[in-house]
PDB file of C-alpha atoms in Angstrom:
ATOM      1  CA  UNK A   1     261.639 104.507  54.054  1.00 42.00           C
ATOM      2  CA  UNK A   2     260.314 102.248  51.330  1.00 40.00           C
ATOM      3  CA  UNK A   3     259.329  98.592  51.677  1.00 36.00           C
ATOM      4  CA  UNK A   4     262.517  97.257  50.031  1.00 40.00           C
ATOM      5  CA  UNK A   5     264.905  99.166  52.354  1.00 40.00           C
ATOM      6  CA  UNK A   6     262.826  98.068  55.406  1.00 37.00           C
ATOM      7  CA  UNK A   7     263.047  94.419  54.305  1.00 38.00           C
ATOM      8  CA  UNK A   8     266.793  94.807  53.713  1.00 39.00           C
ATOM      9  CA  UNK A   9     267.359  96.356  57.166  1.00 39.00           C
ATOM     10  CA  UNK A  10     265.439  93.505  58.845  1.00 36.00           C
ATOM     11  CA  UNK A  11     267.514  90.943  56.922  1.00 35.00           C
ATOM     12  CA  UNK A  12     270.712  92.612  58.125  1.00 32.00           C
ATOM     13  CA  UNK A  13     269.508  92.517  61.742  1.00 31.00           C
ATOM     14  CA  UNK A  14     268.483  88.830  61.475  1.00 32.00           C
ATOM     15  CA  UNK A  15     271.801  87.918  59.846  1.00 30.00           C
ATOM     16  CA  UNK A  16     273.705  89.805  62.563  1.00 28.00           C
ATOM     17  CA  UNK A  17     271.853  87.935  65.305  1.00 30.00           C
ATOM     18  CA  UNK A  18     272.578  84.588  63.664  1.00 34.00           C
ATOM     19  CA  UNK A  19     276.281  85.415  63.299  1.00 33.00           C
ATOM     20  CA  UNK A  20     276.547  86.633  66.908  1.00 38.00           C
ATOM     21  CA  UNK A  21     274.754  83.513  68.178  1.00 43.00           C
ATOM     22  CA  UNK A  22     276.994  81.152  66.191  1.00 43.00           C
ATOM     23  CA  UNK A  23     280.194  82.937  67.207  1.00 44.00           C
ATOM     24  CA  UNK A  24     279.752  82.281  70.938  1.00 55.00           C
ATOM     25  CA  UNK A  25     279.547  78.453  70.507  1.00 78.00           C
ATOM     26  CA  UNK A  26     277.394  78.493  73.655  1.00 86.00           C
ATOM     27  CA  UNK A  27     273.905  77.097  73.229  1.00 93.00           C
ATOM     28  CA  UNK A  28     271.030  76.315  75.554  1.00 94.00           C
ATOM     29  CA  UNK A  29     269.203  73.041  75.024  1.00 95.00           C
ATOM     30  CA  UNK A  30     265.639  72.470  76.154  1.00 96.00           C
ATOM     31  CA  UNK A  31     263.954  69.070  75.886  1.00 95.00           C
ATOM     32  CA  UNK A  32     260.188  68.732  76.328  1.00 96.00           C
ATOM     33  CA  UNK A  33     257.686  66.004  77.176  1.00 95.00           C
ATOM     34  CA  UNK A  34     254.893  65.324  74.675  1.00 95.00           C
ATOM     35  CA  UNK A  35     252.534  67.370  76.895  1.00 94.00           C
ATOM     36  CA  UNK A  36     254.770  70.430  76.384  1.00 95.00           C
ATOM     37  CA  UNK A  37     256.288  70.485  79.887  1.00 95.00           C
ATOM     38  CA  UNK A  38     260.014  71.029  80.182  1.00 96.00           C
ATOM     39  CA  UNK A  39     261.945  67.751  80.600  1.00 97.00           C
ATOM     40  CA  UNK A  40     265.567  68.971  80.742  1.00 97.00           C
ATOM     41  CA  UNK A  41     267.477  72.209  80.286  1.00 97.00           C
ATOM     42  CA  UNK A  42     271.167  73.065  80.173  1.00 96.00           C
ATOM     43  CA  UNK A  43     273.981  74.604  78.172  1.00 95.00           C
ATOM     44  CA  UNK A  44     276.568  73.360  75.730  1.00 93.00           C
ATOM     45  CA  UNK A  45     279.901  75.074  75.170  1.00 93.00           C
ATOM     46  CA  UNK A  46     281.913  73.861  72.204  1.00 91.00           C
ATOM     47  CA  UNK A  47     279.765  70.726  72.025  1.00 90.00           C
ATOM     48  CA  UNK A  48     280.145  69.769  75.705  1.00 93.00           C
ATOM     49  CA  UNK A  49     277.676  70.067  78.572  1.00 94.00           C
ATOM     50  CA  UNK A  50     278.676  72.836  80.979  1.00 95.00           C
ATOM     51  CA  UNK A  51     277.237  74.368  84.106  1.00 95.00           C
ATOM     52  CA  UNK A  52     273.959  73.240  85.613  1.00 95.00           C
ATOM     53  CA  UNK A  53     271.616  70.879  83.784  1.00 96.00           C
ATOM     54  CA  UNK A  54     268.206  70.351  85.358  1.00 97.00           C
ATOM     55  CA  UNK A  55     265.839  67.393  84.777  1.00 97.00           C
ATOM     56  CA  UNK A  56     262.126  67.519  85.557  1.00 96.00           C
ATOM     57  CA  UNK A  57     259.350  64.944  85.806  1.00 95.00           C
ATOM     58  CA  UNK A  58     256.267  65.198  83.601  1.00 95.00           C
ATOM     59  CA  UNK A  59     254.455  67.340  86.235  1.00 93.00           C
ATOM     60  CA  UNK A  60     257.333  69.839  86.307  1.00 93.00           C
ATOM     61  CA  UNK A  61     258.878  68.820  89.647  1.00 94.00           C
ATOM     62  CA  UNK A  62     262.680  68.849  89.803  1.00 94.00           C
ATOM     63  CA  UNK A  63     264.246  65.375  89.677  1.00 95.00           C
ATOM     64  CA  UNK A  64     267.930  66.105  89.279  1.00 95.00           C
ATOM     65  CA  UNK A  65     270.438  68.938  88.990  1.00 96.00           C
ATOM     66  CA  UNK A  66     273.828  68.060  87.568  1.00 95.00           C
ATOM     67  CA  UNK A  67     276.817  70.365  87.362  1.00 95.00           C
ATOM     68  CA  UNK A  68     279.063  69.681  84.381  1.00 94.00           C
ATOM     69  CA  UNK A  69     282.670  70.691  83.987  1.00 91.00           C
ATOM     70  CA  UNK A  70     284.142  70.207  80.521  1.00 87.00           C
ATOM     71  CA  UNK A  71     281.391  67.741  79.586  1.00 91.00           C
ATOM     72  CA  UNK A  72     281.732  65.581  82.727  1.00 92.00           C
ATOM     73  CA  UNK A  73     279.369  65.505  85.742  1.00 93.00           C
ATOM     74  CA  UNK A  74     281.163  66.981  88.771  1.00 93.00           C
ATOM     75  CA  UNK A  75     278.197  67.065  91.156  1.00 94.00           C
ATOM     76  CA  UNK A  76     274.763  65.522  90.960  1.00 94.00           C
ATOM     77  CA  UNK A  77     271.813  66.522  93.156  1.00 94.00           C
ATOM     78  CA  UNK A  78     268.805  64.192  93.319  1.00 94.00           C
ATOM     79  CA  UNK A  79     265.372  65.401  94.409  1.00 92.00           C
ATOM     80  CA  UNK A  80     262.584  63.292  95.919  1.00 90.00           C
ATOM     81  CA  UNK A  81     259.091  64.807  96.032  1.00 87.00           C
ATOM     82  CA  UNK A  82     260.625  68.025  94.692  1.00 84.00           C
ATOM     83  CA  UNK A  83     262.917  68.243  97.759  1.00 87.00           C
ATOM     84  CA  UNK A  84     266.696  67.997  97.779  1.00 89.00           C
ATOM     85  CA  UNK A  85     267.642  64.471  98.871  1.00 92.00           C
ATOM     86  CA  UNK A  86     271.034  63.260  97.560  1.00 93.00           C
ATOM     87  CA  UNK A  87     274.273  65.009  96.591  1.00 92.00           C
ATOM     88  CA  UNK A  88     277.040  63.176  94.730  1.00 93.00           C
ATOM     89  CA  UNK A  89     280.469  64.754  94.341  1.00 93.00           C
ATOM     90  CA  UNK A  90     282.121  62.915  91.474  1.00 92.00           C
ATOM     91  CA  UNK A  91     285.754  62.622  90.466  1.00 91.00           C
ATOM     92  CA  UNK A  92     286.679  59.996  87.870  1.00 89.00           C
ATOM     93  CA  UNK A  93     285.142  56.690  89.061  1.00 91.00           C
ATOM     94  CA  UNK A  94     284.680  57.815  92.691  1.00 94.00           C
ATOM     95  CA  UNK A  95     281.560  59.406  94.197  1.00 94.00           C
ATOM     96  CA  UNK A  96     281.112  60.833  97.647  1.00 96.00           C
ATOM     97  CA  UNK A  97     277.383  60.433  98.217  1.00 96.00           C
ATOM     98  CA  UNK A  98     275.447  62.387 100.812  1.00 96.00           C
ATOM     99  CA  UNK A  99     271.778  61.659 101.546  1.00 95.00           C
ATOM    100  CA  UNK A 100     269.629  64.115 103.441  1.00 95.00           C
ATOM    101  CA  UNK A 101     266.470  63.964 105.543  1.00 94.00           C
ATOM    102  CA  UNK A 102     263.499  66.078 104.449  1.00 90.00           C
ATOM    103  CA  UNK A 103     264.467  68.631 107.130  1.00 90.00           C
ATOM    104  CA  UNK A 104     267.835  69.100 105.362  1.00 90.00           C
ATOM    105  CA  UNK A 105     269.929  67.289 107.998  1.00 94.00           C
ATOM    106  CA  UNK A 106     272.587  64.869 106.769  1.00 96.00           C
ATOM    107  CA  UNK A 107     271.364  61.247 106.811  1.00 97.00           C
ATOM    108  CA  UNK A 108     274.315  59.301 105.321  1.00 97.00           C
ATOM    109  CA  UNK A 109     277.733  59.878 103.809  1.00 97.00           C
ATOM    110  CA  UNK A 110     279.428  57.108 101.833  1.00 97.00           C
ATOM    111  CA  UNK A 111     282.087  56.562  99.201  1.00 96.00           C
ATOM    112  CA  UNK A 112     281.305  54.671  95.982  1.00 96.00           C
ATOM    113  CA  UNK A 113     283.971  53.437  93.578  1.00 96.00           C
ATOM    114  CA  UNK A 114     282.529  52.302  90.249  1.00 95.00           C
ATOM    115  CA  UNK A 115     279.086  52.545  91.951  1.00 93.00           C
ATOM    116  CA  UNK A 116     280.075  50.002  94.645  1.00 96.00           C
ATOM    117  CA  UNK A 117     280.323  51.116  98.261  1.00 96.00           C
ATOM    118  CA  UNK A 118     284.002  51.313  99.308  1.00 96.00           C
ATOM    119  CA  UNK A 119     285.499  53.280 102.184  1.00 95.00           C
ATOM    120  CA  UNK A 120     284.113  55.094 105.203  1.00 96.00           C
ATOM    121  CA  UNK A 121     280.387  55.192 105.898  1.00 96.00           C
ATOM    122  CA  UNK A 122     278.462  57.281 108.428  1.00 98.00           C
ATOM    123  CA  UNK A 123     274.756  57.702 109.086  1.00 98.00           C
ATOM    124  CA  UNK A 124     272.845  59.918 111.467  1.00 98.00           C
ATOM    125  CA  UNK A 125     269.499  60.103 113.171  1.00 97.00           C
ATOM    126  CA  UNK A 126     267.280  62.951 112.014  1.00 96.00           C
ATOM    127  CA  UNK A 127     268.296  65.070 115.036  1.00 96.00           C
ATOM    128  CA  UNK A 128     271.956  64.893 113.949  1.00 95.00           C
ATOM    129  CA  UNK A 129     273.040  62.244 116.479  1.00 97.00           C
ATOM    130  CA  UNK A 130     275.447  59.630 115.051  1.00 97.00           C
ATOM    131  CA  UNK A 131     273.674  56.339 114.159  1.00 98.00           C
ATOM    132  CA  UNK A 132     276.307  54.182 112.397  1.00 97.00           C
ATOM    133  CA  UNK A 133     279.952  54.563 111.468  1.00 97.00           C
ATOM    134  CA  UNK A 134     282.049  51.976 109.731  1.00 96.00           C
ATOM    135  CA  UNK A 135     283.890  50.930 106.634  1.00 95.00           C
ATOM    136  CA  UNK A 136     282.904  49.118 103.443  1.00 94.00           C
ATOM    137  CA  UNK A 137     284.943  47.085 100.993  1.00 93.00           C
ATOM    138  CA  UNK A 138     283.455  45.975  97.669  1.00 94.00           C
ATOM    139  CA  UNK A 139     279.930  46.702  98.909  1.00 93.00           C
ATOM    140  CA  UNK A 140     280.255  44.744 102.165  1.00 90.00           C
ATOM    141  CA  UNK A 141     280.955  45.946 105.704  1.00 89.00           C
ATOM    142  CA  UNK A 142     284.579  45.318 106.637  1.00 89.00           C
ATOM    143  CA  UNK A 143     286.700  46.335 109.602  1.00 90.00           C
ATOM    144  CA  UNK A 144     285.614  48.978 112.100  1.00 93.00           C
ATOM    145  CA  UNK A 145     281.866  49.184 112.847  1.00 95.00           C
ATOM    146  CA  UNK A 146     279.957  51.108 115.522  1.00 97.00           C
ATOM    147  CA  UNK A 147     276.208  51.582 115.881  1.00 97.00           C
ATOM    148  CA  UNK A 148     274.580  53.897 118.426  1.00 98.00           C
ATOM    149  CA  UNK A 149     271.248  54.161 120.201  1.00 98.00           C
ATOM    150  CA  UNK A 150     269.452  57.500 119.627  1.00 97.00           C
ATOM    151  CA  UNK A 151     270.770  58.526 123.069  1.00 96.00           C
ATOM    152  CA  UNK A 152     274.361  58.298 121.763  1.00 96.00           C
ATOM    153  CA  UNK A 153     275.249  55.157 123.726  1.00 97.00           C
ATOM    154  CA  UNK A 154     277.028  52.439 121.727  1.00 97.00           C
ATOM    155  CA  UNK A 155     274.680  49.597 120.699  1.00 97.00           C
ATOM    156  CA  UNK A 156     277.117  47.451 118.647  1.00 96.00           C
ATOM    157  CA  UNK A 157     280.877  47.561 118.193  1.00 96.00           C
ATOM    158  CA  UNK A 158     283.377  45.561 116.159  1.00 94.00           C
ATOM    159  CA  UNK A 159     286.979  46.153 115.153  1.00 92.00           C
ATOM    160  CA  UNK A 160     286.640  43.585 112.379  1.00 89.00           C
ATOM    161  CA  UNK A 161     283.043  43.525 111.131  1.00 86.00           C
ATOM    162  CA  UNK A 162     282.292  40.589 108.899  1.00 82.00           C
ATOM    163  CA  UNK A 163     285.087  38.416 110.278  1.00 88.00           C
ATOM    164  CA  UNK A 164     285.469  38.752 114.011  1.00 91.00           C
ATOM    165  CA  UNK A 165     283.622  39.584 117.194  1.00 93.00           C
ATOM    166  CA  UNK A 166     280.689  41.974 117.471  1.00 93.00           C
ATOM    167  CA  UNK A 167     279.931  43.307 120.952  1.00 95.00           C
ATOM    168  CA  UNK A 168     276.310  44.144 121.777  1.00 96.00           C
ATOM    169  CA  UNK A 169     275.320  46.615 124.502  1.00 97.00           C
ATOM    170  CA  UNK A 170     272.007  47.475 126.156  1.00 97.00           C
ATOM    171  CA  UNK A 171     270.601  51.019 126.103  1.00 97.00           C
ATOM    172  CA  UNK A 172     272.403  51.800 129.389  1.00 97.00           C
ATOM    173  CA  UNK A 173     275.776  50.872 127.906  1.00 96.00           C
ATOM    174  CA  UNK A 174     276.181  47.507 129.632  1.00 96.00           C
ATOM    175  CA  UNK A 175     277.766  44.699 127.598  1.00 96.00           C
ATOM    176  CA  UNK A 176     275.087  42.043 126.869  1.00 96.00           C
ATOM    177  CA  UNK A 177     276.701  39.490 124.549  1.00 94.00           C
ATOM    178  CA  UNK A 178     279.405  38.738 121.962  1.00 94.00           C
ATOM    179  CA  UNK A 179     278.740  37.351 118.483  1.00 93.00           C
ATOM    180  CA  UNK A 180     281.320  35.700 116.243  1.00 93.00           C
ATOM    181  CA  UNK A 181     281.013  36.600 112.546  1.00 89.00           C
ATOM    182  CA  UNK A 182     282.591  34.748 109.664  1.00 90.00           C
ATOM    183  CA  UNK A 183     282.185  36.012 106.075  1.00 86.00           C
ATOM    184  CA  UNK A 184     279.443  38.430 107.247  1.00 83.00           C
ATOM    185  CA  UNK A 185     277.361  35.615 108.735  1.00 87.00           C
ATOM    186  CA  UNK A 186     276.770  34.885 112.408  1.00 88.00           C
ATOM    187  CA  UNK A 187     278.886  31.860 113.263  1.00 89.00           C
ATOM    188  CA  UNK A 188     278.236  31.662 117.008  1.00 89.00           C
ATOM    189  CA  UNK A 189     277.125  33.535 120.094  1.00 86.00           C
ATOM    190  CA  UNK A 190     280.208  33.460 122.271  1.00 85.00           C
ATOM    191  CA  UNK A 191     279.192  34.864 125.582  1.00 87.00           C
ATOM    192  CA  UNK A 192     276.206  36.341 127.423  1.00 90.00           C
ATOM    193  CA  UNK A 193     276.850  38.864 130.175  1.00 86.00           C
ATOM    194  CA  UNK A 194     273.436  38.820 131.894  1.00 73.00           C
TER     195      UNK A 194
END
């Protein structure tokens, strides 16, 4: 084979690879820090982000993993100290956010609408025991509220948190006092039981 036919064959192969690559409309994007470390990686399909996109800090530790569907984030996982910490499930303007302890146990679950806490809220102790359950409206506690001691005994209870009576219990479950709330502020201590 002479030098001209070898050069022609290589050109055909290179052209074929370019055509095949362009035809799929699926590309991988990699962004780098100035030091050369990978900053972000993910795929585009027909100009939209798809699948998993991963962000890294300058040392290479994972910061975030986002899953895209048709160019929109459907789930977002946040990492702290290179460990999974927060998972957001996203639909339109509503997120269901879950935070986790370092051991992987669920810490909190809340609903955010337009990034403001709205709806049910629960939190747990690291051993999985319920810590707090309640409801939020426009970023403020409203309605039902219950907080527990690590033993599982109710510590505080209110059917109308923010505007109403909060009952406080000792660690044995005995009612200690009642507090009247008005616009999320303590208005008065109504009654002591000891």
